[in-house]
CSV table of C-alpha atoms in Angstrom, one decimal:
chain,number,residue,atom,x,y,z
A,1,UNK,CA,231.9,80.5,157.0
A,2,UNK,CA,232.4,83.8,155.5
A,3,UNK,CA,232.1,87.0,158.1
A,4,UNK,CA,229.5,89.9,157.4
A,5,UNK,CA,232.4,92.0,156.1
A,6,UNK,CA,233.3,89.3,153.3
A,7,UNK,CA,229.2,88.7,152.2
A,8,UNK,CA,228.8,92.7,152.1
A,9,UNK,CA,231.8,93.0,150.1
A,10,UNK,CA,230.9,90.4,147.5
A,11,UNK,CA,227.4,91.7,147.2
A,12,UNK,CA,228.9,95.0,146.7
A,13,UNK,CA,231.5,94.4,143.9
A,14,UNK,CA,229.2,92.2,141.9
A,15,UNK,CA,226.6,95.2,141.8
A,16,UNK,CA,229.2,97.2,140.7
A,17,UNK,CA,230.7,95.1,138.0
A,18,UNK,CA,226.8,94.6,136.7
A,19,UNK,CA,226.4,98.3,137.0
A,20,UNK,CA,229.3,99.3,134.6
A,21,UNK,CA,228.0,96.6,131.8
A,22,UNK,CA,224.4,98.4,132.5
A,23,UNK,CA,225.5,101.7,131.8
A,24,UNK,CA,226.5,101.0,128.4
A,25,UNK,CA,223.6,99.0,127.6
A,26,UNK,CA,220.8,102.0,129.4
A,27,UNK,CA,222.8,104.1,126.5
A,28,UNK,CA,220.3,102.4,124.0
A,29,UNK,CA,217.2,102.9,126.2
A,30,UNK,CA,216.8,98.6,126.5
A,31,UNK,CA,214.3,97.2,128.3
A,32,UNK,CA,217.3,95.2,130.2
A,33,UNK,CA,219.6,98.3,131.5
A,34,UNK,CA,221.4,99.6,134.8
A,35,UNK,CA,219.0,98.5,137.5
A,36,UNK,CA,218.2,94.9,135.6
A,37,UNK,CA,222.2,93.8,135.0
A,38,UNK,CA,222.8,95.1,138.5
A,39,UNK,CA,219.9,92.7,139.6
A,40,UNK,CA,220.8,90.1,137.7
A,41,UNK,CA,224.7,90.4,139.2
A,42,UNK,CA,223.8,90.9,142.4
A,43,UNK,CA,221.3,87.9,142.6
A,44,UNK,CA,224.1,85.9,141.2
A,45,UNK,CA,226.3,86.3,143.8
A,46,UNK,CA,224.0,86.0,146.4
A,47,UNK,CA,222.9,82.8,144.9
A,48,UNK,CA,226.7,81.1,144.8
A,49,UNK,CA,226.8,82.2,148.3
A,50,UNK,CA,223.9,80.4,149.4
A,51,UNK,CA,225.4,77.8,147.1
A,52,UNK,CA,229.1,77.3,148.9
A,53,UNK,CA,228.1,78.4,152.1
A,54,UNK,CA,224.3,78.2,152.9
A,55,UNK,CA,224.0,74.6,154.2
A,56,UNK,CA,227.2,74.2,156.4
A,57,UNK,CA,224.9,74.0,159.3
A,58,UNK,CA,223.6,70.8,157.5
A,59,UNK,CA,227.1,69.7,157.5
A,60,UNK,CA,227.7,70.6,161.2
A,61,UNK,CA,225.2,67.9,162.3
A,62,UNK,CA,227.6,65.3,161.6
A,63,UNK,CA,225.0,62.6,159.8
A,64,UNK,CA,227.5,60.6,157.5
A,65,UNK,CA,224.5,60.1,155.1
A,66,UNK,CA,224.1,63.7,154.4
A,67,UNK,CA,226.1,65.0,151.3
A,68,UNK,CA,226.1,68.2,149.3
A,69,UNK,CA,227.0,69.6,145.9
A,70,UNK,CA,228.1,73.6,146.3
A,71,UNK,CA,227.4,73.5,142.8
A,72,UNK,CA,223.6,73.0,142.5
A,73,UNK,CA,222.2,76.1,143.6
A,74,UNK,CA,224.6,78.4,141.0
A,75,UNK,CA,224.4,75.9,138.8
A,76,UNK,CA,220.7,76.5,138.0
A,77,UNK,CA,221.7,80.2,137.7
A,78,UNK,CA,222.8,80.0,134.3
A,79,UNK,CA,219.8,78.2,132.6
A,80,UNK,CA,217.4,80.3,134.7
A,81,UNK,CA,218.5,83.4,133.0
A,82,UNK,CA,217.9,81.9,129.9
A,83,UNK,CA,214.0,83.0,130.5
A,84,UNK,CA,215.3,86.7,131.4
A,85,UNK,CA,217.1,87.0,128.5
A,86,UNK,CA,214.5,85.8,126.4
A,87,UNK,CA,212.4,88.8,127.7
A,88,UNK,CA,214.9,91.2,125.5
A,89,UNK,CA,214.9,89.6,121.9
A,90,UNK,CA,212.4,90.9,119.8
A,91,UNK,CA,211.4,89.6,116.5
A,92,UNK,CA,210.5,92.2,113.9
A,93,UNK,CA,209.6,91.8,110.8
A,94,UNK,CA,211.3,90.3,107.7
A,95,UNK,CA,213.3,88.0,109.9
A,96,UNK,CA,214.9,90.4,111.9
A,97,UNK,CA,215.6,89.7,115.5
A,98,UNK,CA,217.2,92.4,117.9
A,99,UNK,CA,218.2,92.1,121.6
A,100,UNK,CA,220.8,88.9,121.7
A,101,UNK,CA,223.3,91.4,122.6
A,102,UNK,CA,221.7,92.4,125.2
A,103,UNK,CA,220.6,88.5,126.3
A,104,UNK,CA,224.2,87.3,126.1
A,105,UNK,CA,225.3,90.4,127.8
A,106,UNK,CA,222.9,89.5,130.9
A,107,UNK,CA,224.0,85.6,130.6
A,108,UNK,CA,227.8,87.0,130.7
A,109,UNK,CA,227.1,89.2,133.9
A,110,UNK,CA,225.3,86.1,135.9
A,111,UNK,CA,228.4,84.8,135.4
A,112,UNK,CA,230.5,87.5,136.8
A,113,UNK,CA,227.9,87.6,139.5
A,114,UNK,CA,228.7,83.5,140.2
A,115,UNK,CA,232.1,84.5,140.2
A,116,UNK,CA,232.4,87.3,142.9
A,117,UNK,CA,229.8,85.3,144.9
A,118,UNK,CA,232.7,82.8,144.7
A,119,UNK,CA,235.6,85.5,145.9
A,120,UNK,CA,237.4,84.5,142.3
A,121,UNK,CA,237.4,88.7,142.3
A,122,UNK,CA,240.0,88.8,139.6
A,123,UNK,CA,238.3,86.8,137.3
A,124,UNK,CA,235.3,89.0,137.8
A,125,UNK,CA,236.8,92.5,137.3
A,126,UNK,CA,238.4,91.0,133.6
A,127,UNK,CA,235.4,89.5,132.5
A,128,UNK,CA,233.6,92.8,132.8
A,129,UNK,CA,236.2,94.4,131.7
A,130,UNK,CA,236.0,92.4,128.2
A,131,UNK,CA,232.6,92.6,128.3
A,132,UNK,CA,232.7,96.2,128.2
A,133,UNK,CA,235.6,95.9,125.4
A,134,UNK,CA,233.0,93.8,123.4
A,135,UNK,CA,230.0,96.2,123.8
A,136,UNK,CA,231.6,99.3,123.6
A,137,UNK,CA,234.9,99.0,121.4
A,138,UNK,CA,234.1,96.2,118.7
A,139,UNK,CA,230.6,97.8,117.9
A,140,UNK,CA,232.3,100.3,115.3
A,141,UNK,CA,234.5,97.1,113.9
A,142,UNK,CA,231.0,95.4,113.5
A,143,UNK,CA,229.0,98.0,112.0
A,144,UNK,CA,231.7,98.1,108.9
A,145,UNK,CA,231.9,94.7,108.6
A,146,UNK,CA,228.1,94.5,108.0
A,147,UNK,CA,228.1,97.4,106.1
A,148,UNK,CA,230.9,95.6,103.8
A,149,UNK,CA,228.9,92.1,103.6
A,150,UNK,CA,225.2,93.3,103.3
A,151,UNK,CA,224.0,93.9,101.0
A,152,UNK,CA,221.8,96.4,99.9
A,153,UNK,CA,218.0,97.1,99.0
A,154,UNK,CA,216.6,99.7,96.8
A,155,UNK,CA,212.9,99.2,98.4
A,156,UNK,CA,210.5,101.1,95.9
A,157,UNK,CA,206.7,101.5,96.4
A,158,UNK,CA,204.8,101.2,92.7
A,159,UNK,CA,201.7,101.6,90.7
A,160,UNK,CA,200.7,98.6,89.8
A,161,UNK,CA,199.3,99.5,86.6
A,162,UNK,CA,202.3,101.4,85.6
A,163,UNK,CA,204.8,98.8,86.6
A,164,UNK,CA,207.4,98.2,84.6
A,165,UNK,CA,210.6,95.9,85.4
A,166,UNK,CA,212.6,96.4,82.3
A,167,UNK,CA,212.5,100.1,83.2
A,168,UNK,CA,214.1,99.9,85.8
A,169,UNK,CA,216.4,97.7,85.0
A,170,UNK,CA,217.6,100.1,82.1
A,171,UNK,CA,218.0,102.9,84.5
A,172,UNK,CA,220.3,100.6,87.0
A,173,UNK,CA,222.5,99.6,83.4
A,174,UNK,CA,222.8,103.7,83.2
A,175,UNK,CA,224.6,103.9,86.9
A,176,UNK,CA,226.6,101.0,86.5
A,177,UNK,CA,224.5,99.1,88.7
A,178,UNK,CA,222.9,95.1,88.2
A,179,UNK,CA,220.5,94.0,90.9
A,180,UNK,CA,221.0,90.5,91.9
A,181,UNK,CA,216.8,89.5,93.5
A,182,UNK,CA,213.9,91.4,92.8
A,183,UNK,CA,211.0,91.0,95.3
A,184,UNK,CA,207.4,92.0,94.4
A,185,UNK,CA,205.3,92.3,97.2
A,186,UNK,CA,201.0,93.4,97.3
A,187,UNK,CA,200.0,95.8,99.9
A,188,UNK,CA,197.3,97.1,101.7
A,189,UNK,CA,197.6,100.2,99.9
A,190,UNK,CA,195.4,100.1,96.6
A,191,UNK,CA,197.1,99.4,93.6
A,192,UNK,CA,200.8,99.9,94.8
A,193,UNK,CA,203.4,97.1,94.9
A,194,UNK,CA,206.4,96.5,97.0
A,195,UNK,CA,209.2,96.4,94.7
A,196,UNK,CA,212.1,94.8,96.6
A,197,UNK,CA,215.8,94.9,94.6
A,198,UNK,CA,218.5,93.7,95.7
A,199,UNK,CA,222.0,94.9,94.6
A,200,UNK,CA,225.6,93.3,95.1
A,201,UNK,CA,227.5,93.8,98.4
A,202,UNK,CA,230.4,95.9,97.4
A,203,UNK,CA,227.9,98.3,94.9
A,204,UNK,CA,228.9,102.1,95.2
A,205,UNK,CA,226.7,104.5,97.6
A,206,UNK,CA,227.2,106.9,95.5
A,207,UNK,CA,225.9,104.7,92.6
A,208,UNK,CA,222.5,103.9,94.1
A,209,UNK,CA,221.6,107.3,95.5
A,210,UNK,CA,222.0,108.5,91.6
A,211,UNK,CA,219.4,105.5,90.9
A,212,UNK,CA,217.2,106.4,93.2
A,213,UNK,CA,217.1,110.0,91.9
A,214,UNK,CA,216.6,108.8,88.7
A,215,UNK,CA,213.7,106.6,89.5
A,216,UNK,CA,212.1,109.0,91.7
A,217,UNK,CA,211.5,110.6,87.8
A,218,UNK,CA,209.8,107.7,87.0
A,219,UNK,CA,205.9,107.8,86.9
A,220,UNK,CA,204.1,105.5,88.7
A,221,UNK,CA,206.6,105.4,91.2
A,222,UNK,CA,205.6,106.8,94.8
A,223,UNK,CA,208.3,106.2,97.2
A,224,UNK,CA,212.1,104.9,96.9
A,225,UNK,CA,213.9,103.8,100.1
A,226,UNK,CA,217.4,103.0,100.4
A,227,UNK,CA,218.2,99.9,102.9
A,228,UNK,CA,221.6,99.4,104.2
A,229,UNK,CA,221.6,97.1,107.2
């Protein structure tokens, strides 16, 4: 059995650990922040306590016919988050879903929860360690990448009356610029269109910002929006 020493200490460093990973994420003001990954860590190791050491009185008895797995309790750990880190992915509109981060960030810190509730401390203190690495380091890497691969949307809100595709099309020739998709969308507003263009991935900022000034000349056109992510 583990003393009261050794069960205070565990509890402790796995609130830590889910502390440090819930700092970086309470930057971003999201719904799952310090107190929830310090919860969700803490309840972890609590829960692989119970796990390895909870029933040894059952054990004590000394039925033959009495056997258990240390493994089932934690073992339900990681599918149970599942339905608390469901509660941070939101789906927006066009397809967009935000907060998997944050869900695979609270799945990641069960497990260093499981893992201090285990006394495997060293793998605990590294895996937050990475974890923080992932958050905090590799965003910048990732927000270039996208920005390299996505491609970008001139977004453009229209008479309908005055419409005219080949217009436009002429003024993207005159920067250089050839839109791959163009979206036309009806909205609630009365006779305005969505005008959704798509341009290549590596197309110059510079390039569009001079199209957009030149369609904001246009008449007929109301609003021009520049989408990036």
């Amino acid at each position: 059995m583990l003393t009261w020493e050794e069960i205070l200490l565990r509890l402790a460093v796995a609130s830590v650990l889910g502390g440090l990973v819930g700092i970086e994420r309470q930057r971003y003001d999201w719904a799952a922040g310090l107190r929830t990954h310090m919860l969700v860590c803490l309840g972890s190791a609590l829960m692989m306590i119970v796990s390895s050491f909870g029933f040894m009185d059952v054990l004590s008895l000394g039925h033959s016919n009495i056997s258990l797995d240390v493994s089932r309790v934690a073992a339900q750990v990681v599918s149970g988050i599942g339905f608390l880190g469901a509660g941070t992915i939101m789906f927006l509109k066009r397809e967009e879903v935000k907060g998997l981060t944050t869900a695979a960030g609270l799945w990641a810190v069960a497990g260093v929860g499981l893992a201090i509730g285990g006394g495997l401390y060293f793998a605990g203190g590294v895996t937050t360690a990475l974890i923080l690495i992932i958050l905090v380091l590799i965003k910048p890497a990732k927000k270039k990448i996208s920005a390299f691969y996505h491609p970008r949307e001139v977004h453009l809100l229209v008479n309908r009356s005055a419409r005219s595709i080949r217009q436009i099309e002429a003024l993207a020739s005159e920067n250089h610029l050839k839109f791959d998709q163009v979206a036309i969308l009806h909205t609630d507003k009365d006779d305005n269109d969505l005008l959704q263009l798509r341009f290549e991935k590596h197309v110059s900022t510079d390039a569009l910002l001079g199209f957009m000034d030149s369609l904001k000349q246009l008449q007929g056109i109301n609003e021009v929006k520049l989408r990036m992510d």
